[in-house]
XYZ file of C-alpha atoms in Angstrom:
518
model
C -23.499 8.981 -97.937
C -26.401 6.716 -98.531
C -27.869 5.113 -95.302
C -27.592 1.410 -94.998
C -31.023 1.280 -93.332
C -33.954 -0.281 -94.446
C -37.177 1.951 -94.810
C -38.842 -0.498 -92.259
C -36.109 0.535 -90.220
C -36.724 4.255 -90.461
C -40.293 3.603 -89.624
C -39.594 2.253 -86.561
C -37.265 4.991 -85.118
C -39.738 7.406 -85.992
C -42.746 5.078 -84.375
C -40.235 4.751 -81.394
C -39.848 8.539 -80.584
C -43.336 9.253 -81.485
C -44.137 6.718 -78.135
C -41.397 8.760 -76.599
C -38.462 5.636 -75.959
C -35.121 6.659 -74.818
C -33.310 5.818 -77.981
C -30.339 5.783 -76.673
C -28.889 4.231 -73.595
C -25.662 2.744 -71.929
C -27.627 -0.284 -70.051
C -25.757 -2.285 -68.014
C -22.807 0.283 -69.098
C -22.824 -0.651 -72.826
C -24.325 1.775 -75.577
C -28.290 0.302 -76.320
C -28.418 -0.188 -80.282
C -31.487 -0.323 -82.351
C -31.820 -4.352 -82.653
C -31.941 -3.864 -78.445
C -34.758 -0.936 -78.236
C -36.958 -2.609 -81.039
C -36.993 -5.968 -79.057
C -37.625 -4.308 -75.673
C -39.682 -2.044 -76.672
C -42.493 -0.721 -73.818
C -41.299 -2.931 -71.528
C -38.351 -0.525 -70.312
C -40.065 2.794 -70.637
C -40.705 2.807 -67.131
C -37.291 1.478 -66.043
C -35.316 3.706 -68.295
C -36.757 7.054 -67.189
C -35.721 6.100 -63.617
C -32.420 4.866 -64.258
C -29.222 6.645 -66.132
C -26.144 4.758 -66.482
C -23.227 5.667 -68.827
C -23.605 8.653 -70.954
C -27.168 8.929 -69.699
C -28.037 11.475 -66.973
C -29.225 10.691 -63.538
C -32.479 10.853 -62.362
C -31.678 13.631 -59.942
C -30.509 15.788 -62.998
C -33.245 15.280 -65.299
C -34.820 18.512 -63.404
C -31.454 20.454 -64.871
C -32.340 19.066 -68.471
C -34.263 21.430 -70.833
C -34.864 21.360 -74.838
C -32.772 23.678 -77.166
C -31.890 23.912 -80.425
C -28.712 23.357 -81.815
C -27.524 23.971 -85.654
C -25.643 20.796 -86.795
C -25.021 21.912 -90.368
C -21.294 20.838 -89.918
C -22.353 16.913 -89.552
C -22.208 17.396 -93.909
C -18.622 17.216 -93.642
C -18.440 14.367 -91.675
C -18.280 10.794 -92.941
C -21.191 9.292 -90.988
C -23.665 6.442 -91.645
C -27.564 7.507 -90.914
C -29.581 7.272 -88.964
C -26.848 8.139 -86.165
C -27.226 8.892 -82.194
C -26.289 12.328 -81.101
C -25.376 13.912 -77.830
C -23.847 17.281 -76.749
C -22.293 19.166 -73.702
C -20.333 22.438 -73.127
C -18.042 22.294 -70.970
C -16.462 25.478 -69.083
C -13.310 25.259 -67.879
C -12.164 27.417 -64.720
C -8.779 28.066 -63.859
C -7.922 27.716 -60.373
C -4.765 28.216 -58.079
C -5.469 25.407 -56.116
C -6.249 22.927 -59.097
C -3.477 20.563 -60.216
C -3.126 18.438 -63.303
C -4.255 14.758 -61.651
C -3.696 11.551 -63.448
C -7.291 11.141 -63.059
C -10.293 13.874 -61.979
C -13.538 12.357 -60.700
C -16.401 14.528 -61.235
C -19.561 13.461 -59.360
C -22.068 14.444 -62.729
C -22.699 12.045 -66.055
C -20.761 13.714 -68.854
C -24.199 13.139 -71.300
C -27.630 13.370 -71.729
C -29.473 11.159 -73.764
C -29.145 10.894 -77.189
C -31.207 12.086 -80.400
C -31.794 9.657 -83.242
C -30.454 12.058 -86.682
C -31.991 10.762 -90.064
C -30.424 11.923 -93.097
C -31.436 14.523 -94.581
C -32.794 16.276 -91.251
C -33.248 19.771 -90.791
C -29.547 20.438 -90.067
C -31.678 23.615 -86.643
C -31.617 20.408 -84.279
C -34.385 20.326 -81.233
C -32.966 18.747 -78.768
C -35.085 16.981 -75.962
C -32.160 16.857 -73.363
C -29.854 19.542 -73.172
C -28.247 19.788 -69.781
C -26.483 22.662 -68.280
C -23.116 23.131 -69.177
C -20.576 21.344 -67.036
C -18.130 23.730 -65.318
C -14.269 22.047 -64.712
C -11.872 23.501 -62.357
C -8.294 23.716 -64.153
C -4.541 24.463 -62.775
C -3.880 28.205 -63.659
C -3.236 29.292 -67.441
C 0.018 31.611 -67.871
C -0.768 35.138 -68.823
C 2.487 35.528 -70.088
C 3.502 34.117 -73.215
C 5.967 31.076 -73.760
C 9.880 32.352 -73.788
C 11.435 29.345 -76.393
C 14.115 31.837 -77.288
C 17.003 29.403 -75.700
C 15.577 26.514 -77.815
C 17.165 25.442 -81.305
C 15.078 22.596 -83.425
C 16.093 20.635 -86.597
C 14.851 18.873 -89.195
C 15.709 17.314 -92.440
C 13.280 16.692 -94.537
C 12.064 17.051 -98.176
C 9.914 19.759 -99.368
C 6.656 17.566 -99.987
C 6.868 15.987 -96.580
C 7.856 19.598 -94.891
C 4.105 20.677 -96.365
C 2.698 17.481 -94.983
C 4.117 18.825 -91.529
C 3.606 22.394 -91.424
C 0.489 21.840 -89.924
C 1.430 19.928 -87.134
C 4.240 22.143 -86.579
C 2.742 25.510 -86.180
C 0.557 23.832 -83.272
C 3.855 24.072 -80.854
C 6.534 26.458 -82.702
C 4.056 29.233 -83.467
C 4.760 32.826 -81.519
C 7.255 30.719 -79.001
C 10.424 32.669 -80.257
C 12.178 29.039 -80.745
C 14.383 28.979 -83.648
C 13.582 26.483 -86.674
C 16.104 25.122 -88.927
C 14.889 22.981 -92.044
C 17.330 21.098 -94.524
C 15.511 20.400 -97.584
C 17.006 17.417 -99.484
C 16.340 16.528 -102.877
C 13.218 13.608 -102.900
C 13.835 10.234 -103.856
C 12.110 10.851 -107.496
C 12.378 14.125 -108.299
C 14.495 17.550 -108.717
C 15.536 19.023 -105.855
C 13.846 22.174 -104.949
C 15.166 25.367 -105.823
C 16.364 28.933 -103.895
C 13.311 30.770 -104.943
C 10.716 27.600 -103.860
C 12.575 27.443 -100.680
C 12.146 30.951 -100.303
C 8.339 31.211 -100.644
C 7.752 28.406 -98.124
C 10.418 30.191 -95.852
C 8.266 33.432 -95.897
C 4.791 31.365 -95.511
C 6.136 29.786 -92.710
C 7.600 32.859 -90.779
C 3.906 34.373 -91.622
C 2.412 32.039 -89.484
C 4.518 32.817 -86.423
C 7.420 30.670 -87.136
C 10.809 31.973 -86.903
C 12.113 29.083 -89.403
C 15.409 29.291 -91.818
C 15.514 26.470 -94.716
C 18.916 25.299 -95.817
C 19.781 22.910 -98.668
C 22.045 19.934 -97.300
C 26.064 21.020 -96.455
C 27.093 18.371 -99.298
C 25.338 17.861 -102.683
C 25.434 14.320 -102.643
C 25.041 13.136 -98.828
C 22.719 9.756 -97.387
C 20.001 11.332 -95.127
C 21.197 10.333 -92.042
C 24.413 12.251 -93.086
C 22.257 15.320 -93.450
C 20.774 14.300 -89.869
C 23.393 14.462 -88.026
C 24.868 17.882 -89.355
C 22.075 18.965 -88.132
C 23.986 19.505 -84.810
C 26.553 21.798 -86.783
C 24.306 23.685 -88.403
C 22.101 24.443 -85.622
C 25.225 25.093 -83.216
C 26.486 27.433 -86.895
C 23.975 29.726 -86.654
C 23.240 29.760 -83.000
C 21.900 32.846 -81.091
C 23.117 34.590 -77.964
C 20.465 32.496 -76.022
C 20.502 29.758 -77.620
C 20.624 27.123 -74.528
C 19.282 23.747 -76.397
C 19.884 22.141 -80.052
C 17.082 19.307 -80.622
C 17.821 17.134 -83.384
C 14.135 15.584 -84.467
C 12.088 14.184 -87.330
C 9.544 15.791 -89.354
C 6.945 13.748 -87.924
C 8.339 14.267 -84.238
C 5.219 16.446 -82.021
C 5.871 18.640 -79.253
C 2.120 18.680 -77.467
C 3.624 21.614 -75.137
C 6.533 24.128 -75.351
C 5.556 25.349 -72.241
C 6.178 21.406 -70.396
C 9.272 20.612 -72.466
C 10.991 24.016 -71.179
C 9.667 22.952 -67.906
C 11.660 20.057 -68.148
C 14.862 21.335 -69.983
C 14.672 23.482 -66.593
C 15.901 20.929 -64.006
C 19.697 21.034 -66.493
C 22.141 23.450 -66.423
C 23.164 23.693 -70.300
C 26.194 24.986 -69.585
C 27.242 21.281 -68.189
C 27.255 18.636 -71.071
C 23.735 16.569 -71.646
C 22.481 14.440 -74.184
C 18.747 14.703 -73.256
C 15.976 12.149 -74.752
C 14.712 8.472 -74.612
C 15.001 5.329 -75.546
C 12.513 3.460 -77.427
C 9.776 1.609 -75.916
C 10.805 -1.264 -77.248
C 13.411 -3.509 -75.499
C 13.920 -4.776 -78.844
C 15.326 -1.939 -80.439
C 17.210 -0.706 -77.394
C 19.086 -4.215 -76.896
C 20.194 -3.987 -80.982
C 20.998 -0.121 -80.906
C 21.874 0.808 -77.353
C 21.258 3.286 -75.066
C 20.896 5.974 -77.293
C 18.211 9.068 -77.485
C 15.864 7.781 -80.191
C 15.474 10.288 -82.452
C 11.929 10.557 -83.533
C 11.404 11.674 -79.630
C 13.674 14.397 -79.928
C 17.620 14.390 -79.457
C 18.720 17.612 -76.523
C 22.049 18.737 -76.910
C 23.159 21.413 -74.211
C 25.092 24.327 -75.405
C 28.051 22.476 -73.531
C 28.023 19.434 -75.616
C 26.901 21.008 -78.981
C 29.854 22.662 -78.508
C 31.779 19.528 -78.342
C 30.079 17.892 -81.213
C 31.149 21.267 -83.506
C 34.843 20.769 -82.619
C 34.971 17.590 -83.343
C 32.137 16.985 -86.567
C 34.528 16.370 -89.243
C 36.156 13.612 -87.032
C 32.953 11.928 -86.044
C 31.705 12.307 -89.890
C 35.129 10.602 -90.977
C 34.675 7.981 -88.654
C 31.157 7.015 -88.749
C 30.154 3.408 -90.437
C 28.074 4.348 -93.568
C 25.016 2.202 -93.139
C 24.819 3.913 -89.242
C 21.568 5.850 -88.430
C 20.934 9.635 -87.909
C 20.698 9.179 -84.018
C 23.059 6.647 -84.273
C 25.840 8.630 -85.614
C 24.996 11.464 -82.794
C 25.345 8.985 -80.020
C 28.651 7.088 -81.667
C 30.263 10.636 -81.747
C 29.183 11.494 -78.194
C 30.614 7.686 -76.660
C 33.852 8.151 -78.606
C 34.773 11.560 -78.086
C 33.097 12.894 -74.455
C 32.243 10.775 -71.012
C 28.870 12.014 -71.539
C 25.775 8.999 -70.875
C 22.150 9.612 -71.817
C 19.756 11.089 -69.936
C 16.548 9.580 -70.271
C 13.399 11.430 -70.182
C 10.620 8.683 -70.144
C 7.907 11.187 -71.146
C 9.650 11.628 -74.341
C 8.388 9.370 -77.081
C 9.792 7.637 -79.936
C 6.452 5.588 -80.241
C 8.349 2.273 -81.354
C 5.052 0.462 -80.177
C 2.714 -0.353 -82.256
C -1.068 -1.545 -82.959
C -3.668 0.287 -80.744
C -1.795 2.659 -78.911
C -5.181 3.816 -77.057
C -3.326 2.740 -73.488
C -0.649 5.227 -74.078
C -2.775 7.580 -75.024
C -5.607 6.762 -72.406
C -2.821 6.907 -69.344
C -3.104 10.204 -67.759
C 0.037 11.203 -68.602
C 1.281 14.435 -70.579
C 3.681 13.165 -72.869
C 6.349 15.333 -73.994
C 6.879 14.561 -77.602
C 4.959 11.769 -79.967
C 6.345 10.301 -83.015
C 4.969 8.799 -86.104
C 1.835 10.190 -86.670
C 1.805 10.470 -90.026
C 0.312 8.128 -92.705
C -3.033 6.157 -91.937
C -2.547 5.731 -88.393
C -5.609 8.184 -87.263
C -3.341 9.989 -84.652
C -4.141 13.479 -85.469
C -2.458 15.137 -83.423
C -2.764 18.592 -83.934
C -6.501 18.468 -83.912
C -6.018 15.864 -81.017
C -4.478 18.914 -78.859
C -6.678 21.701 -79.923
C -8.558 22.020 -76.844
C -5.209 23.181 -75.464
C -6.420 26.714 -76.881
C -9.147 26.479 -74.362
C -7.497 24.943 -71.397
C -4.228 24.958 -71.093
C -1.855 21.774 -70.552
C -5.126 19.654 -70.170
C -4.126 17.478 -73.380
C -4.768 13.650 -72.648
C -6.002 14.718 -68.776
C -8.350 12.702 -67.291
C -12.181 13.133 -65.995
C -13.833 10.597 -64.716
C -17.596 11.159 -64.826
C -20.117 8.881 -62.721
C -19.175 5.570 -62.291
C -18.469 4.210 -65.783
C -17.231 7.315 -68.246
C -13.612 8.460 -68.649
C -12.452 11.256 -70.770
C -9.023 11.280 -71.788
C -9.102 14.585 -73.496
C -8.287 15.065 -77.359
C -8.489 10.661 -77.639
C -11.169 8.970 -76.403
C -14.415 8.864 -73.970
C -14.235 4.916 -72.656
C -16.920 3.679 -71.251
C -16.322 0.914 -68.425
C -18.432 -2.496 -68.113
C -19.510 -5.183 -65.571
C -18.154 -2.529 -62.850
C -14.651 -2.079 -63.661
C -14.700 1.360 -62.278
C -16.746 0.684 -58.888
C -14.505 -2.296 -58.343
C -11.465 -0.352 -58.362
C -9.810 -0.877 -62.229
C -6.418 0.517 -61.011
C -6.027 3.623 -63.583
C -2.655 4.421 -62.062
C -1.664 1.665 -64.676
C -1.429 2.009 -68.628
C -3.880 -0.408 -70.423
C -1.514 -2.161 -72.483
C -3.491 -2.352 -75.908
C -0.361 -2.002 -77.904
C 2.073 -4.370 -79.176
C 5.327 -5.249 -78.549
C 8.225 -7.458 -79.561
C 9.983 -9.768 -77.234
C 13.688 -10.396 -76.438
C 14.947 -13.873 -76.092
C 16.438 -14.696 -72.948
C 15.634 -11.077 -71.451
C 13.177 -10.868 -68.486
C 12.022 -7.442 -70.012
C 8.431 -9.002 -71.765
C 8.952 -5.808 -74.115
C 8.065 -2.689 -72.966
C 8.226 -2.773 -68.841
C 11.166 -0.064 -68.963
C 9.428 2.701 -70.636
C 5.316 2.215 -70.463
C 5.371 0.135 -66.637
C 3.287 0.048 -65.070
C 0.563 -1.736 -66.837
C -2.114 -3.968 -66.757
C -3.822 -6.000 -68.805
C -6.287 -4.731 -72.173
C -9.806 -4.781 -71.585
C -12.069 -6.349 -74.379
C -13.832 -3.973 -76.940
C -17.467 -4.329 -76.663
C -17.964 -6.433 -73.701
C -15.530 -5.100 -70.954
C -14.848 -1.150 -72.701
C -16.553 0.911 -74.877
C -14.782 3.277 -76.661
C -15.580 6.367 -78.535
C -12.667 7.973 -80.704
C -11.993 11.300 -81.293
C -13.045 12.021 -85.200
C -12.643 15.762 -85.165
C -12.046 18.817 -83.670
C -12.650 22.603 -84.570
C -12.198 26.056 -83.430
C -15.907 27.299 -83.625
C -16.231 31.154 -82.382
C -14.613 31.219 -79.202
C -15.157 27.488 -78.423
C -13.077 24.020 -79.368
C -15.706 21.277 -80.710
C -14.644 17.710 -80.032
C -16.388 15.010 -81.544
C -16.085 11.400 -80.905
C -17.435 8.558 -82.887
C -17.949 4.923 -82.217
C -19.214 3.373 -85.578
C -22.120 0.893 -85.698
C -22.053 -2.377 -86.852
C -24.153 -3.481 -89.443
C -24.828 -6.972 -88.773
C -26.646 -5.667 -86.145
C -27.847 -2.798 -86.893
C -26.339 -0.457 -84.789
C -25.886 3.003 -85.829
C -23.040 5.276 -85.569
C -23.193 6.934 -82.344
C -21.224 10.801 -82.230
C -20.798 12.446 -78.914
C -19.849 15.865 -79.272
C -18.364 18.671 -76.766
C -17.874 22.302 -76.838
C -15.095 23.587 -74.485
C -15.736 27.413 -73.178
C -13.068 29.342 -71.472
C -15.338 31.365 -68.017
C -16.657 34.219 -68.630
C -18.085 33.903 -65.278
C -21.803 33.767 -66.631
C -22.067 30.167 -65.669
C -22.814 28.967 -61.913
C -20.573 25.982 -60.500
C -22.833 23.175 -60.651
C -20.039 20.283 -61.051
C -18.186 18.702 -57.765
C -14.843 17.181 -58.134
C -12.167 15.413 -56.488
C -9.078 13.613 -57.256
C-alpha cells in the first residue's frame, strides 16, 4: 500500500529519531501522534525519558529494557498505512494451582515499551531500541487430559457453501473432542442441490481434521428450513450413541469458545431428567414478541430425557406447527404443548441479538459460552480471536490489567483508560454498554438489563478510551502472535499504531519478574 505521507513528513521522523525523541507515547494516557511530537519537539525530551504512562514503560524498568532484533517480514500481509508505530512483548504464561480465572488480573508492570517508527519499505530484520523482558502470567491449571465430548450430540442445517464458510470456525471447538456432528445439507437458494459423492468428499475432509461429523440431505425433498431445523432433534436423537447425554440444536454461525466450559456447565443437570437448556436473547424486544424460548443461534440443549420426548411425539408437533413459525420456535411450541418442561436459562450462552459495537460484551471479563453471528463484515473473528487458547487454556476474553491505564481483554482488545478512569475506580465489575439495543414500550426493561446487567455507561473513543483491536492472530513455532491495531487518522496525521504479543507456554527458562493480584 502506498503511504499517505508526505516526503517532508518522512524527513522529519527520521530527523526526530536521529535527535533520539520518544516517538511514541501515551501522554496524559492517550497515544502521542506525529502532529503532537513535531510541535513539542525538544521541549519534552527531558520529561519523557522520566515519565512512562500507558503502553510506555516505567522509569524503574528502563534498566530491564535492552535492543534486539526482531524479523517483521509478516507485516507484508497486513493491510497497514506507513509510516506505522510498533511495539512487542512475549508473554509466558505459568500454570498454577492456586491461580483462578478473575474477572479482572492487575499486574503491577506496563504491558509495552516504547514504540518504533516502521517506514515502508524497511528492512523487514527490525532493531529494536526497547525490548523488555518477557512478561511472565500466572494461569489456573491446564488439563493434561484431553476433553471427553463423547455424551454431546450437535446439529446443523446448513447449505454446502455456507458449511465451507464454517468449517473453520468449527474445527476450533469440535476437533479431537469425540462430540458427534450431524450436518443437513439443503439445496441453496440458487442452485442444485449438492450431490452423494460432493457430500462425501467434504464428509471425509472434515473427519480428517479431527471431526467425527456425518452429513445428511434433509428427511423431505421439499421442506422450509426451519422444517429441516427442527428435525434436527430426530435425527440427532436417530442416530444417537450409547453415551450420547445432550442433543444441541444450533446454527452454522453458532461458536463454542470452550468444550471443556460448556461440559462444565451441562455438568450441574442430570440428563436423564427432562431440560431444555439455552438463553434468551439479549434483547427484551425479541423475548417479549417470541417468548421465553432458547434462542437458537446460542445453542438449543435437549437432555436425553426430553429428546426422547420430542422423538415420540415429532410427527405430531410437525403436523401441528404454524408454517411461517421459526426453527427454535417450533422446538419450544412442541416442548409447551406436549411436556411441563420450562427453559432453563444459561445467561452465558449467547444469541448476540445486540448489535453495533459489541466491544462491552466482549471487553467484560466474562467467558461466554457460545457467540452467534459472526459471520459477514462484522470483524468478529472468532476463531483467530480464541487462538491463544492453544497457549493458555480457558484465558479467552480474561482480563489483565497492566499499570494504571492498560487493560487486556485477551483475543479483543488492549483499551487504554483516560483522565484517570482506572485510579478513580471505573467499576469493571460492570459491562461497558457500547452496543445497541431496542426498547419496549411500556416495559421498565430499557433493553437489555436481563441478560448483559450490570452495566454502565460507554466511554468516549479518543478522549475517555483508547482502543486497540485485535487485527490478527497466528500460530508462529510454538508461540500465538496477537496483533492489535488502532488506525491513524489522516486529518491529523496520525499513523497506524500495531501492538503486537507473542504468548509462550514455560519452559521454565524465564525468571518471574511480574507481580499480580486480583
Amino acid at each position: 500500500m502506498f503511504p499517505r505521507r508526505s516526503v517532508v513528513i518522512f524527513a522529519c521522523l527520521v530527523l526526530l529519531s536521529a535527535l533520539g525523541l520518544t516517538l511514541h507515547r501515551i501522554e496524559q494516557g492517550r497515544p502521542g501522534y506525529l502532529g503532537d511530537l513535531v510541535k513539542s519537539k525538544l521541549k519534552n525530551k527531558s520529561q519523557e525519558q522520566q515519565k512512562g504512562k500507558g503502553v510506555a514503560k516505567s522509569g524503574s524498568e528502563q534498566s530491564q529494557v535492552e535492543r534486539c532484533s526482531r524479523n517483521v517480514e509478516w507485516l507484508a500481509s497486513v493491510d497497514l498505512t506507513y509510516p506505522i508505530h510498533y511495539a512487542e512483548r512475549d508473554i509466558v504464561v505459568r500454570p498454577s494451582p492456586n491461580e483462578k480465572r478473575e474477572s479482572l488480573t492487575k499486574v503491577d508492570e506496563t504491558l509495552f515499551p516504547q514504540a518504533t517508527v516502521l517506514l515502508p519499505n524497511q528492512n523487514p530484520l527490525l532493531d529494536l531500541d526497547h525490548c523488555p523482558p518477557p512478561l511472565v502470567l500466572e494461569i489456573p491449571d491446564i488439563p493434561t487430559t484431553p476433553v471427553d465430548g463423547s455424551q454431546m450430540h450437535f446439529g446443523i442445517a446448513t447449505t454446502m457453501q455456507r458449511l465451507e464458510e464454517s468449517t473453520p470456525y468449527i474445527v476450533r471447538w469440535l476437533h479431537n473432542t469425540g462430540a458427534k456432528l450431524f450436518v443437513v445439507v439443503r439445496k441453496p437458494e440458487h442452485g442444485d442441490s449438492p450431490t452423494a459423492p460432493e457430500m462425501a468428499i467434504k464428509q471425509a475432509k472434515m473427519r480428517k481434521q479431527g471431526m467425527d461429523v456425518t452429513l445428511l440431505p434433509p428427511m423431505k425433498e421439499k421442506e422450509q428450513y426451519t422444517e429441516t431445523y427442527f428435525s434436527l432433534a430426530k435425527i440427532m436423537y436417530t442416530h444417537r450413541t450409547e453415551e450420547a447425554s445432550w442433543f444441541v440444536l444450533m446454527d452454522d454461525d453458532t461458536f463454542f469458545p470452550s468444550m471443556r466450559a460448556l461440559l462444565a456447565m451441562l455438568d450441574k443437570y442430570d440428563p436423564a431428567r427432562e431440560y431444555w437448556i439455552g438463553a434468551v436473547s439479549e434483547q427484551w424486544w425479541s423475548v417479549a414478541r417470541y417468548g421465553m424460548m432458547a434462542f437458537g443461534g446460542a445453542g438449543i440443549f435437549l437432555s436425553r430425557a426430553l429428546a426422547a420426548v420430542i422423538d415420540e411425539v415429532y410427527d405430531v408437533c410437525t403436523t401441528e406447527m404454524h408454517p411461517a413459525a421459526g426453527g427454535d420456535e417450533r422446538v419450544m411450541r412442541c416442548i409447551y404443548g406436549h411436556t411441563e418442561t420450562k427453559l432453563t436459562n444459561e445467561p452465558n450462552l449467547h444469541q448476540m441479538d445486540i448489535f453495533g459495537d459489541l466491544s462491552g460484551v466482549y471487553e467484560s471479563g466474562r467467558l461466554p459460552l457460545s457467540l452467534h453471528h459472526w459471520k459477514g463484515n462484522t470483524g468478529y473473528a472468532v476463531d483467530l480471536m480464541s487462538l491463544v487458547t492453544d497457549i493458555c487454556g480457558e484465558c479467552f476474553l480474561q482480563r489483565w490489567q497492566f499499570g494504571d491505564d492498560t487493560v487486556l481483554s485477551n483475543g479483543y482488545s488492549i483499551a487504554v483508560y483516560l483522565e484517570g478512569k482506572l485510579a478513580n475506580g471505573l467499576d469493571f465489575s460492570k459491562a461497558e454498554e457500547t452496543w445497541g439495543s431496542h426498547t419496549v414500550d411500556e416495559s421498565v426493561n430499557p433493553g437489555t438489563a436481563h441478560s448483559m446487567s450490570p452495566s454502565r455507561p460507554k466511554l468516549a473513543l479518543g478522549t475517555q478510551k483508547i482502543q486497540y483491536r485485535l487485527l490478527e492472530s497466528a500460530l508462529v513455532g510454538g508461540a500465538v502472535r496477537q496483533s492489535y491495531l488502532r488506525k491513524g487518522k489522516e486529518d491529523t496525521d496520525e499513523p497506524d499504531t500495531l501492538l503486537v504479543l507473542y504468548w509462550r507456554k514455560d519452559d521454565g527458562s524465564v525468571l518471574h519478574n511480574s507481580t499480580q493480584s486480583t
